[in-house]
Amino acid sequence: MKTGTDDVKHGLAAAAVASPQRADWTVDQGWGSYTPDHHAVWKTLFERQTRLLPGLACDAFVDGMRRLPMSAERIPNFEELSETLHKATGWQVVAVPGLVPDDVFFEHLANRRFPSGNFIRGAHELDYLEEPDVFHDVFGHVPMLMHPLMADFIQAYGKGGLRAQGLGKLTELARVYWYTVEFGLVQQTDGLRIYGAGIASSFSESAFAIRSESPNRIAFDLERVMRTHYRIDDFQEVYFVLDHLQDLLALAKTEFAPYYQRLDSGPTYQPGEVLSTDTVRQRGTGNYHLARPRKA
Ligand SMILES: [Fe+2]
């Protein structure tokens, strides 16, 4: 999940790599270097997630997946993926060795390049992810990048990120990415659906986000979201819900400067808080997190 922690980093691994091969941190995907075991992990993840997502993922995700050269049989080749993606929305997928520095990440997004980890998690850690791997990045993010709204929104986020960095507002901006691109829900006429990659690529959180009675589900409000911390250590306590995916269009065009000014003062909110000003879609019981004390 490229947006990192609430303390904010898009590039946790930046310090771990002394000097990138290239200035933009991209590497060759090294598709030929994947072993049968790597492809087998992909297959396991792909098949169980594909079985799970009907009725949980939004129509745009399902449609994007259907149109991409992506199958259970092998880890996708980024060049093939990019060919289809570029024709649809002008985006491409580029390989990176892990998380990259914030400015590098934003620069890629601003130019319609989605940086994807080229490695895959081990067979013994299917549900544990320290850094976004190829399954999270490709299975989770790329289907939505086939949709023009998400394509424009993430590019706008990249441009906004470069500005926010200069203004010292990355923490606030990263919350927008977190609660939309990674953990966003949308209300379809046939029910609540996932569009966030962090959920769509997670076996356990996919069902939790839609079906559990525990989390709060609150109508998306930009300033509210920018004031709300998030959890990186567990399922989310709150999901912010768009009425329509089209709402991303307005969000992409929003001038953030007035928001940043207002955010200089006023409260921030804990993930489990519900405010009197919220439009609550579903008030959660909180039971899941009450039974699992937050890690120190
Ligand atoms: Fe992500």
CSV table of N, CA and C in Angstrom, one decimal, residues 49-112:
chain,number,residue,atom,x,y,z
A,49,GLN,N,-8.9,-14.9,-4.4
A,49,GLN,CA,-9.5,-13.6,-4.4
A,49,GLN,C,-10.6,-13.4,-5.5
A,50,THR,N,-10.3,-14.1,-6.6
A,50,THR,CA,-11.3,-14.0,-7.7
A,50,THR,C,-12.6,-14.7,-7.3
A,51,ARG,N,-12.5,-15.8,-6.6
A,51,ARG,CA,-13.7,-16.5,-6.1
A,51,ARG,C,-14.4,-15.6,-5.1
A,52,LEU,N,-13.7,-14.8,-4.3
A,52,LEU,CA,-14.3,-14.1,-3.2
A,52,LEU,C,-15.0,-12.8,-3.7
A,53,LEU,N,-14.4,-12.1,-4.7
A,53,LEU,CA,-14.8,-10.8,-5.0
A,53,LEU,C,-16.2,-10.5,-5.6
A,54,PRO,N,-16.7,-11.5,-6.4
A,54,PRO,CA,-18.1,-11.2,-6.9
A,54,PRO,C,-19.1,-10.8,-5.8
A,55,GLY,N,-19.7,-9.7,-6.0
A,55,GLY,CA,-20.7,-9.2,-5.0
A,55,GLY,C,-20.0,-8.3,-4.0
A,56,LEU,N,-18.6,-8.3,-4.0
A,56,LEU,CA,-17.9,-7.4,-3.0
A,56,LEU,C,-17.2,-6.3,-3.8
A,57,ALA,N,-16.6,-6.6,-4.9
A,57,ALA,CA,-15.9,-5.5,-5.6
A,57,ALA,C,-16.8,-4.8,-6.5
A,58,CYS,N,-16.5,-3.5,-6.8
A,58,CYS,CA,-17.4,-2.7,-7.6
A,58,CYS,C,-17.3,-3.1,-9.1
A,59,ASP,N,-18.3,-2.6,-9.8
A,59,ASP,CA,-18.4,-3.0,-11.2
A,59,ASP,C,-17.1,-2.6,-12.0
A,60,ALA,N,-16.6,-1.4,-11.7
A,60,ALA,CA,-15.4,-0.9,-12.4
A,60,ALA,C,-14.2,-1.8,-12.2
A,61,PHE,N,-14.1,-2.3,-11.0
A,61,PHE,CA,-13.0,-3.2,-10.7
A,61,PHE,C,-13.1,-4.5,-11.5
A,62,VAL,N,-14.3,-5.1,-11.5
A,62,VAL,CA,-14.6,-6.3,-12.2
A,62,VAL,C,-14.4,-6.1,-13.7
A,63,ASP,N,-14.9,-5.0,-14.2
A,63,ASP,CA,-14.7,-4.7,-15.6
A,63,ASP,C,-13.3,-4.6,-16.0
A,64,GLY,N,-12.5,-3.8,-15.2
A,64,GLY,CA,-11.1,-3.6,-15.4
A,64,GLY,C,-10.3,-4.9,-15.5
A,65,MET,N,-10.6,-5.7,-14.5
A,65,MET,CA,-10.0,-7.0,-14.4
A,65,MET,C,-10.2,-7.9,-15.7
A,66,ARG,N,-11.5,-7.9,-16.1
A,66,ARG,CA,-11.9,-8.7,-17.2
A,66,ARG,C,-11.1,-8.3,-18.5
A,67,ARG,N,-10.8,-7.0,-18.6
A,67,ARG,CA,-10.2,-6.5,-19.8
A,67,ARG,C,-8.7,-6.5,-19.8
A,68,LEU,N,-8.1,-6.9,-18.7
A,68,LEU,CA,-6.6,-6.9,-18.6
A,68,LEU,C,-6.1,-8.3,-18.9
A,69,PRO,N,-4.8,-8.4,-19.4
A,69,PRO,CA,-4.2,-9.7,-19.6
A,69,PRO,C,-3.7,-10.2,-18.3
A,70,MET,N,-4.6,-10.6,-17.5
A,70,MET,CA,-4.2,-11.1,-16.1
A,70,MET,C,-5.0,-12.4,-15.9
A,71,SER,N,-4.2,-13.4,-15.5
A,71,SER,CA,-4.9,-14.7,-15.2
A,71,SER,C,-4.2,-15.4,-14.0
A,72,ALA,N,-4.8,-16.5,-13.6
A,72,ALA,CA,-4.2,-17.2,-12.4
A,72,ALA,C,-2.9,-17.8,-12.8
A,73,GLU,N,-2.7,-18.1,-14.0
A,73,GLU,CA,-1.6,-19.0,-14.4
A,73,GLU,C,-0.2,-18.4,-14.1
A,74,ARG,N,0.0,-17.1,-14.2
A,74,ARG,CA,1.3,-16.6,-14.1
A,74,ARG,C,1.3,-15.1,-13.6
A,75,ILE,N,2.3,-14.7,-13.0
A,75,ILE,CA,2.4,-13.3,-12.6
A,75,ILE,C,2.4,-12.5,-13.9
A,76,PRO,N,1.6,-11.5,-14.0
A,76,PRO,CA,1.6,-10.7,-15.2
A,76,PRO,C,2.9,-10.1,-15.6
A,77,ASN,N,3.1,-10.0,-16.9
A,77,ASN,CA,4.2,-9.3,-17.5
A,77,ASN,C,3.8,-7.8,-17.6
A,78,PHE,N,4.6,-7.0,-17.0
A,78,PHE,CA,4.2,-5.6,-16.9
A,78,PHE,C,4.1,-4.9,-18.3
A,79,GLU,N,5.0,-5.4,-19.2
A,79,GLU,CA,4.9,-4.8,-20.6
A,79,GLU,C,3.6,-5.1,-21.2
A,80,GLU,N,3.1,-6.4,-21.1
A,80,GLU,CA,1.8,-6.8,-21.7
A,80,GLU,C,0.7,-6.0,-21.0
A,81,LEU,N,0.8,-5.9,-19.7
A,81,LEU,CA,-0.2,-5.2,-18.9
A,81,LEU,C,-0.3,-3.8,-19.3
A,82,SER,N,0.9,-3.2,-19.5
A,82,SER,CA,0.9,-1.7,-19.8
A,82,SER,C,0.4,-1.4,-21.2
A,83,GLU,N,0.5,-2.4,-22.1
A,83,GLU,CA,0.0,-2.2,-23.4
A,83,GLU,C,-1.5,-2.0,-23.4
A,84,THR,N,-2.1,-2.9,-22.7
A,84,THR,CA,-3.6,-2.8,-22.6
A,84,THR,C,-4.0,-1.6,-21.8
A,85,LEU,N,-3.3,-1.4,-20.7
A,85,LEU,CA,-3.7,-0.2,-19.8
A,85,LEU,C,-3.5,1.1,-20.5
A,86,HIS,N,-2.4,1.2,-21.3
A,86,HIS,CA,-2.1,2.4,-21.9
A,86,HIS,C,-3.1,2.8,-23.0
A,87,LYS,N,-3.6,1.7,-23.7
A,87,LYS,CA,-4.7,2.0,-24.7
A,87,LYS,C,-5.9,2.4,-24.0
A,88,ALA,N,-6.2,2.0,-22.8
A,88,ALA,CA,-7.4,2.3,-22.1
A,88,ALA,C,-7.4,3.7,-21.5
A,89,THR,N,-6.3,4.0,-20.7
A,89,THR,CA,-6.3,5.2,-19.9
A,89,THR,C,-5.0,6.0,-20.0
A,90,GLY,N,-4.0,5.5,-20.8
A,90,GLY,CA,-2.7,6.2,-20.9
A,90,GLY,C,-1.8,5.9,-19.7
A,91,TRP,N,-2.1,4.9,-18.9
A,91,TRP,CA,-1.2,4.5,-17.8
A,91,TRP,C,-0.3,3.4,-18.2
A,92,GLN,N,0.8,3.3,-17.4
A,92,GLN,CA,1.6,2.1,-17.6
A,92,GLN,C,2.1,1.6,-16.2
A,93,VAL,N,2.5,0.4,-16.1
A,93,VAL,CA,3.0,-0.2,-14.8
A,93,VAL,C,4.5,-0.3,-15.0
A,94,VAL,N,5.2,0.3,-14.0
A,94,VAL,CA,6.7,0.2,-14.0
A,94,VAL,C,7.1,-0.5,-12.7
A,95,ALA,N,8.2,-1.3,-12.9
A,95,ALA,CA,8.6,-2.1,-11.7
A,95,ALA,C,9.6,-1.3,-10.8
A,96,VAL,N,9.4,-1.5,-9.5
A,96,VAL,CA,10.3,-0.9,-8.5
A,96,VAL,C,10.6,-2.0,-7.5
A,97,PRO,N,11.7,-1.9,-6.8
A,97,PRO,CA,12.1,-3.0,-5.9
A,97,PRO,C,11.4,-3.0,-4.6
A,98,GLY,N,10.6,-2.0,-4.3
A,98,GLY,CA,9.8,-1.9,-3.1
A,98,GLY,C,9.3,-0.5,-3.0
A,99,LEU,N,9.1,-0.1,-1.8
A,99,LEU,CA,8.6,1.3,-1.6
A,99,LEU,C,9.7,2.3,-2.1
A,100,VAL,N,9.3,3.4,-2.6
A,100,VAL,CA,10.2,4.4,-3.1
A,100,VAL,C,10.0,5.7,-2.4
A,101,PRO,N,10.9,6.6,-2.5
A,101,PRO,CA,10.8,7.9,-1.8
A,101,PRO,C,9.5,8.7,-2.3
A,102,ASP,N,8.9,9.5,-1.5
A,102,ASP,CA,7.7,10.2,-1.8
A,102,ASP,C,7.7,10.9,-3.1
A,103,ASP,N,8.8,11.7,-3.3
A,103,ASP,CA,8.8,12.5,-4.5
A,103,ASP,C,8.9,11.7,-5.8
A,104,VAL,N,9.6,10.5,-5.7
A,104,VAL,CA,9.7,9.6,-6.8
A,104,VAL,C,8.3,9.0,-7.1
A,105,PHE,N,7.7,8.6,-6.0
A,105,PHE,CA,6.3,8.0,-6.1
A,105,PHE,C,5.3,9.0,-6.8
A,106,PHE,N,5.3,10.2,-6.3
A,106,PHE,CA,4.4,11.2,-6.8
A,106,PHE,C,4.7,11.5,-8.3
A,107,GLU,N,6.0,11.6,-8.6
A,107,GLU,CA,6.4,12.0,-10.0
A,107,GLU,C,5.9,10.9,-10.9
A,108,HIS,N,6.0,9.6,-10.5
A,108,HIS,CA,5.5,8.6,-11.4
A,108,HIS,C,4.0,8.7,-11.6
A,109,LEU,N,3.3,8.9,-10.5
A,109,LEU,CA,1.8,9.0,-10.6
A,109,LEU,C,1.4,10.2,-11.5
A,110,ALA,N,2.1,11.3,-11.3
A,110,ALA,CA,1.8,12.5,-12.0
A,110,ALA,C,2.0,12.3,-13.5
A,111,ASN,N,2.8,11.3,-13.9
A,111,ASN,CA,3.0,11.0,-15.3
A,111,ASN,C,2.4,9.7,-15.7
A,112,ARG,N,1.4,9.3,-15.0
A,112,ARG,CA,0.6,8.1,-15.3
A,112,ARG,C,1.5,6.8,-15.4
